[in-house]
Amino acid sequence: MAKIQMTTPLVEMDGDEMTRIIWQMIKDELICPYVDLKTEYYDLGLEHRNATDDQVTVDSAEATKRLGVAVKCATITPNAARMDEYDLKQMWKSPNGTIRALLDGTVFRTPITVAGIEPCVRNWVKPITIARHAYGDVYKNTELRVPGPGTVELVYTAADGTETRELVHEFDGPGIAQGMHNLDASIESFARSCFEYALDVKQDIWFATKDTISKKYDHRFKDIFQEIYDAEYAARFEEAGIEYFYTLIDDAVARVMKADGGFIWACKNYDGDVMSDMVSSAFGSLAMMTSVLVSPQGYYEYEAAHGTVQRHYYKHLKGEETSTNSVATIFAWSGALRKRGELDGLDDLVTFADKLERATLDTIEAGEMTGDLALITTLPNPVKLSTRDFILAIAKRLAA
């Protein structure tokens, strides 16, 4: 059988530890037998990032701008222990953070639903996608330990030297304070990415802040979203038959718990960090969650929502059998191939991506799965497969 031909390469970002092992298995067993795979390869493994002073991460992001679609393996964000383990020159930043900043993108995380892995929230019958604004707020804050009585103020000094002051608190004893910021330009990019992605997947989008309490900070998010929607997207949403809905964050949480799913929930940075883990856990497993970075310019970078599975990697190095869930990584590849096919007008590549996902889900629904899913499935008598045997079981169904 002739392989499916690609016309434009994907940007391929390789990664670390157990997911790097899985990465090669997926290519060898599930993709290359059917697709004449064309990629522009970047090794984002920690050792190579260290050897290139992290320039390879920047290069991969620039390549994504040029080619439009990337697929990324999970990578290590080093801590002090990793500094010693890998003899690093410095504690390199998160590759995801670097790429996100360079692409000015928003992360959309969506649970992968499959029969036999039932959500904890019984009425959730369709996936809920979390869109997280991954800039600013508490993640770029400045914190202060207040040692005793005194005054904490916010001070803005304009370019001409003019000062604006706002009292934070008059302390009569020890305490704590923090300052947060955000940028109109970043919020605007967040809004456009959300609206474009909603149109792309044809789903309603919700957005929520606490503007009744945060009358300047959170209200600015609300205003920017509404202004951009009214000016650029209202007619397109009406034509697509989808809706933009704003409410307070506490009301959104209450509504989400009673909804049936099938929408995008846009969240500020901290809300998105928390709610994405809540949604993934409630749907079954973080290993069953896709992640796609979407820029307002239309660049897409697909990856799994989980990390490098360090514990399984150390077992693998000892020659011990592992049962590592590869579903989200498979869906990262299928998502990137589908988007590449859509952009290049390659219907057979889009169809292949659909078949790869279906073969993966059919394998689980047949009772063949990795150990993490075997522990939570409602299917009777599941068969726990090793890392490789699970991928080979998918390959068998894909071939059929």
CSV table of N, CA, C and O in Angstrom, one decimal, residues 49-135:
chain,number,residue,atom,x,y,z
A,49,ARG,N,19.4,20.5,25.2
A,49,ARG,CA,19.1,21.9,25.5
A,49,ARG,C,20.3,22.5,26.3
A,49,ARG,O,20.7,23.7,26.0
A,50,ASN,N,20.9,21.7,27.2
A,50,ASN,CA,22.0,22.2,27.9
A,50,ASN,C,23.2,22.4,27.0
A,50,ASN,O,23.9,23.4,27.1
A,51,ALA,N,23.4,21.5,26.0
A,51,ALA,CA,24.6,21.6,25.1
A,51,ALA,C,24.4,22.9,24.2
A,51,ALA,O,25.5,23.4,23.8
A,52,THR,N,23.2,23.3,23.9
A,52,THR,CA,23.0,24.4,23.0
A,52,THR,C,22.6,25.7,23.7
A,52,THR,O,22.2,26.6,23.1
A,53,ASP,N,22.8,25.7,25.1
A,53,ASP,CA,22.4,26.8,25.9
A,53,ASP,C,20.9,27.2,25.6
A,53,ASP,O,20.6,28.4,25.6
A,54,ASP,N,20.1,26.2,25.4
A,54,ASP,CA,18.7,26.3,25.2
A,54,ASP,C,18.3,27.0,23.9
A,54,ASP,O,17.1,27.3,23.7
A,55,GLN,N,19.3,27.2,23.0
A,55,GLN,CA,18.9,27.8,21.7
A,55,GLN,C,18.0,26.9,20.9
A,55,GLN,O,17.2,27.4,20.1
A,56,VAL,N,18.1,25.6,21.1
A,56,VAL,CA,17.3,24.6,20.3
A,56,VAL,C,15.8,24.9,20.6
A,56,VAL,O,15.0,24.7,19.7
A,57,THR,N,15.5,25.3,21.8
A,57,THR,CA,14.1,25.5,22.1
A,57,THR,C,13.6,26.7,21.4
A,57,THR,O,12.5,26.7,20.8
A,58,VAL,N,14.4,27.8,21.3
A,58,VAL,CA,14.1,29.0,20.6
A,58,VAL,C,13.9,28.7,19.1
A,58,VAL,O,13.0,29.1,18.4
A,59,ASP,N,14.9,27.9,18.6
A,59,ASP,CA,14.9,27.5,17.2
A,59,ASP,C,13.6,26.7,16.8
A,59,ASP,O,13.0,26.9,15.7
A,60,SER,N,13.2,25.8,17.7
A,60,SER,CA,11.9,25.0,17.4
A,60,SER,C,10.7,25.9,17.4
A,60,SER,O,9.8,25.7,16.6
A,61,ALA,N,10.7,26.9,18.2
A,61,ALA,CA,9.5,27.9,18.2
A,61,ALA,C,9.5,28.7,16.9
A,61,ALA,O,8.5,28.9,16.3
A,62,GLU,N,10.7,29.1,16.5
A,62,GLU,CA,10.8,29.9,15.3
A,62,GLU,C,10.4,29.0,14.1
A,62,GLU,O,9.7,29.5,13.1
A,63,ALA,N,10.7,27.8,14.1
A,63,ALA,CA,10.3,26.9,13.0
A,63,ALA,C,8.8,26.7,13.0
A,63,ALA,O,8.2,26.6,12.0
A,64,THR,N,8.2,26.7,14.2
A,64,THR,CA,6.8,26.6,14.3
A,64,THR,C,6.1,27.8,13.6
A,64,THR,O,5.1,27.6,12.9
A,65,LYS,N,6.6,28.9,13.8
A,65,LYS,CA,6.1,30.1,13.2
A,65,LYS,C,6.2,30.0,11.6
A,65,LYS,O,5.3,30.4,10.9
A,66,ARG,N,7.3,29.4,11.2
A,66,ARG,CA,7.5,29.2,9.7
A,66,ARG,C,6.7,28.2,9.1
A,66,ARG,O,6.1,28.4,8.0
A,67,LEU,N,6.5,27.0,9.8
A,67,LEU,CA,5.8,25.9,9.2
A,67,LEU,C,4.3,25.8,9.7
A,67,LEU,O,3.5,25.1,9.1
A,68,GLY,N,4.0,26.4,10.8
A,68,GLY,CA,2.6,26.5,11.2
A,68,GLY,C,2.1,25.4,12.2
A,68,GLY,O,1.2,25.7,12.9
A,69,VAL,N,2.7,24.2,12.1
A,69,VAL,CA,2.2,23.1,13.0
A,69,VAL,C,3.4,22.4,13.6
A,69,VAL,O,4.4,22.0,12.9
A,70,ALA,N,3.3,22.1,14.9
A,70,ALA,CA,4.4,21.4,15.6
A,70,ALA,C,3.8,20.3,16.5
A,70,ALA,O,2.6,20.4,16.9
A,71,VAL,N,4.6,19.3,16.8
A,71,VAL,CA,4.2,18.2,17.7
A,71,VAL,C,5.3,18.1,18.7
A,71,VAL,O,6.5,18.0,18.3
A,72,LYS,N,5.0,18.1,20.0
A,72,LYS,CA,6.1,18.2,21.0
A,72,LYS,C,5.9,17.0,22.0
A,72,LYS,O,4.8,16.7,22.5
A,73,CYS,N,7.0,16.4,22.3
A,73,CYS,CA,7.1,15.4,23.3
A,73,CYS,C,7.3,16.1,24.7
A,73,CYS,O,7.7,17.2,24.8
A,74,ALA,N,6.9,15.4,25.8
A,74,ALA,CA,7.1,16.0,27.1
A,74,ALA,C,8.5,16.2,27.4
A,74,ALA,O,9.4,15.4,27.0
A,75,THR,N,8.8,17.2,28.1
A,75,THR,CA,10.2,17.6,28.5
A,75,THR,C,10.4,17.9,30.0
A,75,THR,O,9.4,18.2,30.6
A,76,ILE,N,11.6,17.8,30.4
A,76,ILE,CA,12.0,18.1,31.8
A,76,ILE,C,12.1,19.6,32.0
A,76,ILE,O,12.9,20.2,31.2
A,77,THR,N,11.5,20.1,33.0
A,77,THR,CA,11.8,21.4,33.5
A,77,THR,C,12.7,21.2,34.7
A,77,THR,O,12.3,20.7,35.8
A,78,PRO,N,14.0,21.6,34.7
A,78,PRO,CA,14.9,21.2,35.7
A,78,PRO,C,14.7,21.9,37.0
A,78,PRO,O,14.4,23.0,37.1
A,79,ASN,N,15.0,21.1,38.1
A,79,ASN,CA,15.0,21.7,39.5
A,79,ASN,C,16.5,21.4,40.0
A,79,ASN,O,17.4,21.0,39.2
A,80,ALA,N,16.7,21.6,41.3
A,80,ALA,CA,18.0,21.5,41.8
A,80,ALA,C,18.6,20.0,41.6
A,80,ALA,O,19.7,19.8,41.3
A,81,ALA,N,17.7,19.1,41.8
A,81,ALA,CA,18.1,17.7,41.7
A,81,ALA,C,18.5,17.4,40.3
A,81,ALA,O,19.5,16.6,40.0
A,82,ARG,N,17.8,17.9,39.3
A,82,ARG,CA,18.1,17.7,37.9
A,82,ARG,C,19.4,18.4,37.5
A,82,ARG,O,20.2,17.9,36.6
A,83,MET,N,19.7,19.5,38.2
A,83,MET,CA,21.0,20.2,37.9
A,83,MET,C,22.2,19.2,38.1
A,83,MET,O,23.1,19.2,37.3
A,84,ASP,N,22.1,18.5,39.2
A,84,ASP,CA,23.2,17.5,39.5
A,84,ASP,C,23.1,16.3,38.6
A,84,ASP,O,24.1,15.8,38.1
A,85,GLU,N,21.9,15.8,38.4
A,85,GLU,CA,21.7,14.6,37.6
A,85,GLU,C,22.3,14.7,36.2
A,85,GLU,O,22.9,13.8,35.7
A,86,TYR,N,22.0,15.9,35.6
A,86,TYR,CA,22.4,16.1,34.2
A,86,TYR,C,23.6,17.0,34.1
A,86,TYR,O,24.0,17.4,32.9
A,87,ASP,N,24.2,17.4,35.2
A,87,ASP,CA,25.4,18.3,35.2
A,87,ASP,C,25.1,19.5,34.3
A,87,ASP,O,25.9,19.8,33.3
A,88,LEU,N,24.1,20.3,34.6
A,88,LEU,CA,23.6,21.4,33.8
A,88,LEU,C,24.4,22.6,34.1
A,88,LEU,O,24.9,22.9,35.2
A,89,LYS,N,24.5,23.5,33.0
A,89,LYS,CA,25.2,24.8,33.1
A,89,LYS,C,24.4,25.7,34.0
A,89,LYS,O,24.9,26.5,34.7
A,90,GLN,N,23.1,25.6,33.9
A,90,GLN,CA,22.2,26.5,34.7
A,90,GLN,C,20.8,25.8,34.7
A,90,GLN,O,20.6,24.8,34.0
A,91,MET,N,19.9,26.3,35.5
A,91,MET,CA,18.6,25.7,35.7
A,91,MET,C,17.7,26.3,34.6
A,91,MET,O,17.1,27.3,34.7
A,92,TRP,N,17.7,25.6,33.4
A,92,TRP,CA,17.1,26.1,32.2
A,92,TRP,C,15.6,26.3,32.5
A,92,TRP,O,15.0,25.5,33.2
A,93,LYS,N,15.0,27.3,31.8
A,93,LYS,CA,13.5,27.5,31.9
A,93,LYS,C,12.7,26.4,31.3
A,93,LYS,O,13.2,25.6,30.5
A,94,SER,N,11.4,26.4,31.6
A,94,SER,CA,10.5,25.4,31.0
A,94,SER,C,10.5,25.6,29.5
A,94,SER,O,10.2,26.7,29.1
A,95,PRO,N,10.7,24.6,28.7
A,95,PRO,CA,10.5,24.7,27.3
A,95,PRO,C,9.1,25.2,26.9
A,95,PRO,O,9.0,26.0,26.0
A,96,ASN,N,8.1,24.7,27.6
A,96,ASN,CA,6.8,25.1,27.3
A,96,ASN,C,6.6,26.5,27.5
A,96,ASN,O,5.9,27.2,26.7
A,97,GLY,N,7.1,27.1,28.6
A,97,GLY,CA,7.0,28.5,28.8
A,97,GLY,C,7.7,29.3,27.8
A,97,GLY,O,7.2,30.4,27.3
A,98,THR,N,8.9,28.9,27.4
A,98,THR,CA,9.7,29.6,26.3
A,98,THR,C,8.9,29.6,25.0
A,98,THR,O,8.7,30.6,24.3
A,99,ILE,N,8.4,28.4,24.6
A,99,ILE,CA,7.7,28.3,23.3
A,99,ILE,C,6.4,29.1,23.4
A,99,ILE,O,6.0,29.8,22.4
A,100,ARG,N,5.7,29.0,24.5
A,100,ARG,CA,4.4,29.8,24.7
A,100,ARG,C,4.7,31.3,24.5
A,100,ARG,O,3.9,32.0,23.9
A,101,ALA,N,5.7,31.8,25.1
A,101,ALA,CA,6.0,33.2,25.1
A,101,ALA,C,6.4,33.6,23.6
A,101,ALA,O,5.9,34.7,23.1
A,102,LEU,N,7.2,32.8,22.9
A,102,LEU,CA,7.6,33.2,21.6
A,102,LEU,C,6.5,33.1,20.6
A,102,LEU,O,6.4,33.8,19.6
A,103,LEU,N,5.5,32.2,20.8
A,103,LEU,CA,4.4,32.0,19.9
A,103,LEU,C,3.2,32.9,20.4
A,103,LEU,O,2.2,33.0,19.6
A,104,ASP,N,3.3,33.5,21.6
A,104,ASP,CA,2.2,34.3,22.1
A,104,ASP,C,0.9,33.5,22.1
A,104,ASP,O,-0.2,34.0,21.8
A,105,GLY,N,1.0,32.3,22.6
A,105,GLY,CA,-0.1,31.3,22.5
A,105,GLY,C,-0.9,31.1,23.7
A,105,GLY,O,-0.5,31.5,24.8
A,106,THR,N,-2.0,30.5,23.6
A,106,THR,CA,-2.9,30.0,24.6
A,106,THR,C,-3.0,28.5,24.6
A,106,THR,O,-3.1,27.9,23.5
A,107,VAL,N,-2.9,27.9,25.8
A,107,VAL,CA,-3.0,26.4,25.9
A,107,VAL,C,-4.4,25.9,26.1
A,107,VAL,O,-5.1,26.4,27.0
A,108,PHE,N,-4.8,25.0,25.2
A,108,PHE,CA,-6.2,24.4,25.3
A,108,PHE,C,-6.0,22.9,25.7
A,108,PHE,O,-5.3,22.2,24.9
A,109,ARG,N,-6.6,22.5,26.8
A,109,ARG,CA,-6.5,21.1,27.3
A,109,ARG,C,-7.9,20.5,27.3
A,109,ARG,O,-8.8,21.0,27.8
A,110,THR,N,-7.9,19.3,26.6
A,110,THR,CA,-9.2,18.6,26.4
A,110,THR,C,-9.1,17.2,26.8
A,110,THR,O,-8.2,16.5,26.4
A,111,PRO,N,-10.0,16.7,27.7
A,111,PRO,CA,-10.0,15.2,28.1
A,111,PRO,C,-10.3,14.4,26.8
A,111,PRO,O,-11.1,14.7,26.0
A,112,ILE,N,-9.7,13.2,26.8
A,112,ILE,CA,-10.0,12.2,25.8
A,112,ILE,C,-11.0,11.2,26.4
A,112,ILE,O,-10.7,10.6,27.4
A,113,THR,N,-12.2,11.2,25.9
A,113,THR,CA,-13.2,10.4,26.4
A,113,THR,C,-13.3,9.0,25.7
A,113,THR,O,-13.1,9.0,24.5
A,114,VAL,N,-13.6,8.0,26.5
A,114,VAL,CA,-13.6,6.6,25.9
A,114,VAL,C,-14.6,5.8,26.8
A,114,VAL,O,-14.6,6.0,28.0
A,115,ALA,N,-15.3,4.9,26.2
A,115,ALA,CA,-16.2,4.1,26.9
A,115,ALA,C,-15.4,3.2,27.9
A,115,ALA,O,-14.4,2.6,27.6
A,116,GLY,N,-15.9,3.1,29.1
A,116,GLY,CA,-15.2,2.3,30.2
A,116,GLY,C,-14.4,3.2,31.1
A,116,GLY,O,-14.0,2.7,32.2
A,117,ILE,N,-14.1,4.4,30.8
A,117,ILE,CA,-13.5,5.4,31.7
A,117,ILE,C,-14.5,6.5,31.9
A,117,ILE,O,-14.6,7.4,31.1
A,118,GLU,N,-15.2,6.4,33.0
A,118,GLU,CA,-16.4,7.3,33.2
A,118,GLU,C,-16.0,8.5,34.0
A,118,GLU,O,-15.3,8.4,35.0
A,119,PRO,N,-16.5,9.7,33.6
A,119,PRO,CA,-16.2,10.9,34.4
A,119,PRO,C,-16.8,10.7,35.8
A,119,PRO,O,-17.9,10.1,36.0
A,120,CYS,N,-16.2,11.4,36.8
A,120,CYS,CA,-16.7,11.4,38.2
A,120,CYS,C,-18.0,12.2,38.2
A,120,CYS,O,-18.9,11.9,39.0
A,121,VAL,N,-18.1,13.2,37.4
A,121,VAL,CA,-19.3,14.0,37.3
A,121,VAL,C,-20.2,13.3,36.2
A,121,VAL,O,-19.9,13.4,35.0
A,122,ARG,N,-21.3,12.7,36.7
A,122,ARG,CA,-22.1,11.8,35.8
A,122,ARG,C,-22.7,12.5,34.6
A,122,ARG,O,-22.9,11.8,33.6
A,123,ASN,N,-23.0,13.8,34.7
A,123,ASN,CA,-23.6,14.5,33.6
A,123,ASN,C,-22.7,15.0,32.6
A,123,ASN,O,-23.0,15.5,31.5
A,124,TRP,N,-21.3,14.8,32.8
A,124,TRP,CA,-20.3,15.2,31.8
A,124,TRP,C,-20.3,14.1,30.7
A,124,TRP,O,-19.6,13.1,30.9
A,125,VAL,N,-20.9,14.3,29.6
A,125,VAL,CA,-21.0,13.3,28.6
A,125,VAL,C,-20.1,13.8,27.4
A,125,VAL,O,-19.8,13.0,26.5
A,126,LYS,N,-19.7,15.0,27.4
A,126,LYS,CA,-18.8,15.5,26.3
A,126,LYS,C,-17.6,16.2,27.0
A,126,LYS,O,-17.7,16.8,28.1
A,127,PRO,N,-16.5,16.3,26.3
A,127,PRO,CA,-15.3,16.9,26.9
A,127,PRO,C,-15.5,18.4,27.2
A,127,PRO,O,-16.2,19.1,26.4
A,128,ILE,N,-14.8,18.8,28.2
A,128,ILE,CA,-14.7,20.2,28.5
A,128,ILE,C,-13.3,20.7,28.3
A,128,ILE,O,-12.4,20.1,28.9
A,129,THR,N,-13.1,21.6,27.4
A,129,THR,CA,-11.7,22.1,27.1
A,129,THR,C,-11.4,23.3,28.0
A,129,THR,O,-12.2,24.3,28.0
A,130,ILE,N,-10.3,23.3,28.6
A,130,ILE,CA,-9.8,24.4,29.4
A,130,ILE,C,-8.8,25.2,28.6
A,130,ILE,O,-7.8,24.7,28.1
A,131,ALA,N,-9.1,26.5,28.5
A,131,ALA,CA,-8.2,27.5,27.8
A,131,ALA,C,-7.5,28.3,28.9
A,131,ALA,O,-8.2,29.1,29.6
A,132,ARG,N,-6.2,28.2,29.1
A,132,ARG,CA,-5.5,28.9,30.1
A,132,ARG,C,-4.7,30.0,29.6
A,132,ARG,O,-3.9,29.8,28.7
A,133,HIS,N,-4.9,31.2,30.1
A,133,HIS,CA,-4.1,32.4,29.8
A,133,HIS,C,-2.7,32.2,30.6
A,133,HIS,O,-2.7,32.5,31.8
A,134,ALA,N,-1.7,31.7,29.9
A,134,ALA,CA,-0.5,31.4,30.6
A,134,ALA,C,0.5,32.5,30.6
A,134,ALA,O,1.6,32.4,30.2
A,135,TYR,N,0.0,33.7,31.1
A,135,TYR,CA,0.9,34.8,31.3
A,135,TYR,C,0.5,35.6,32.6
A,135,TYR,O,-0.7,35.8,32.8
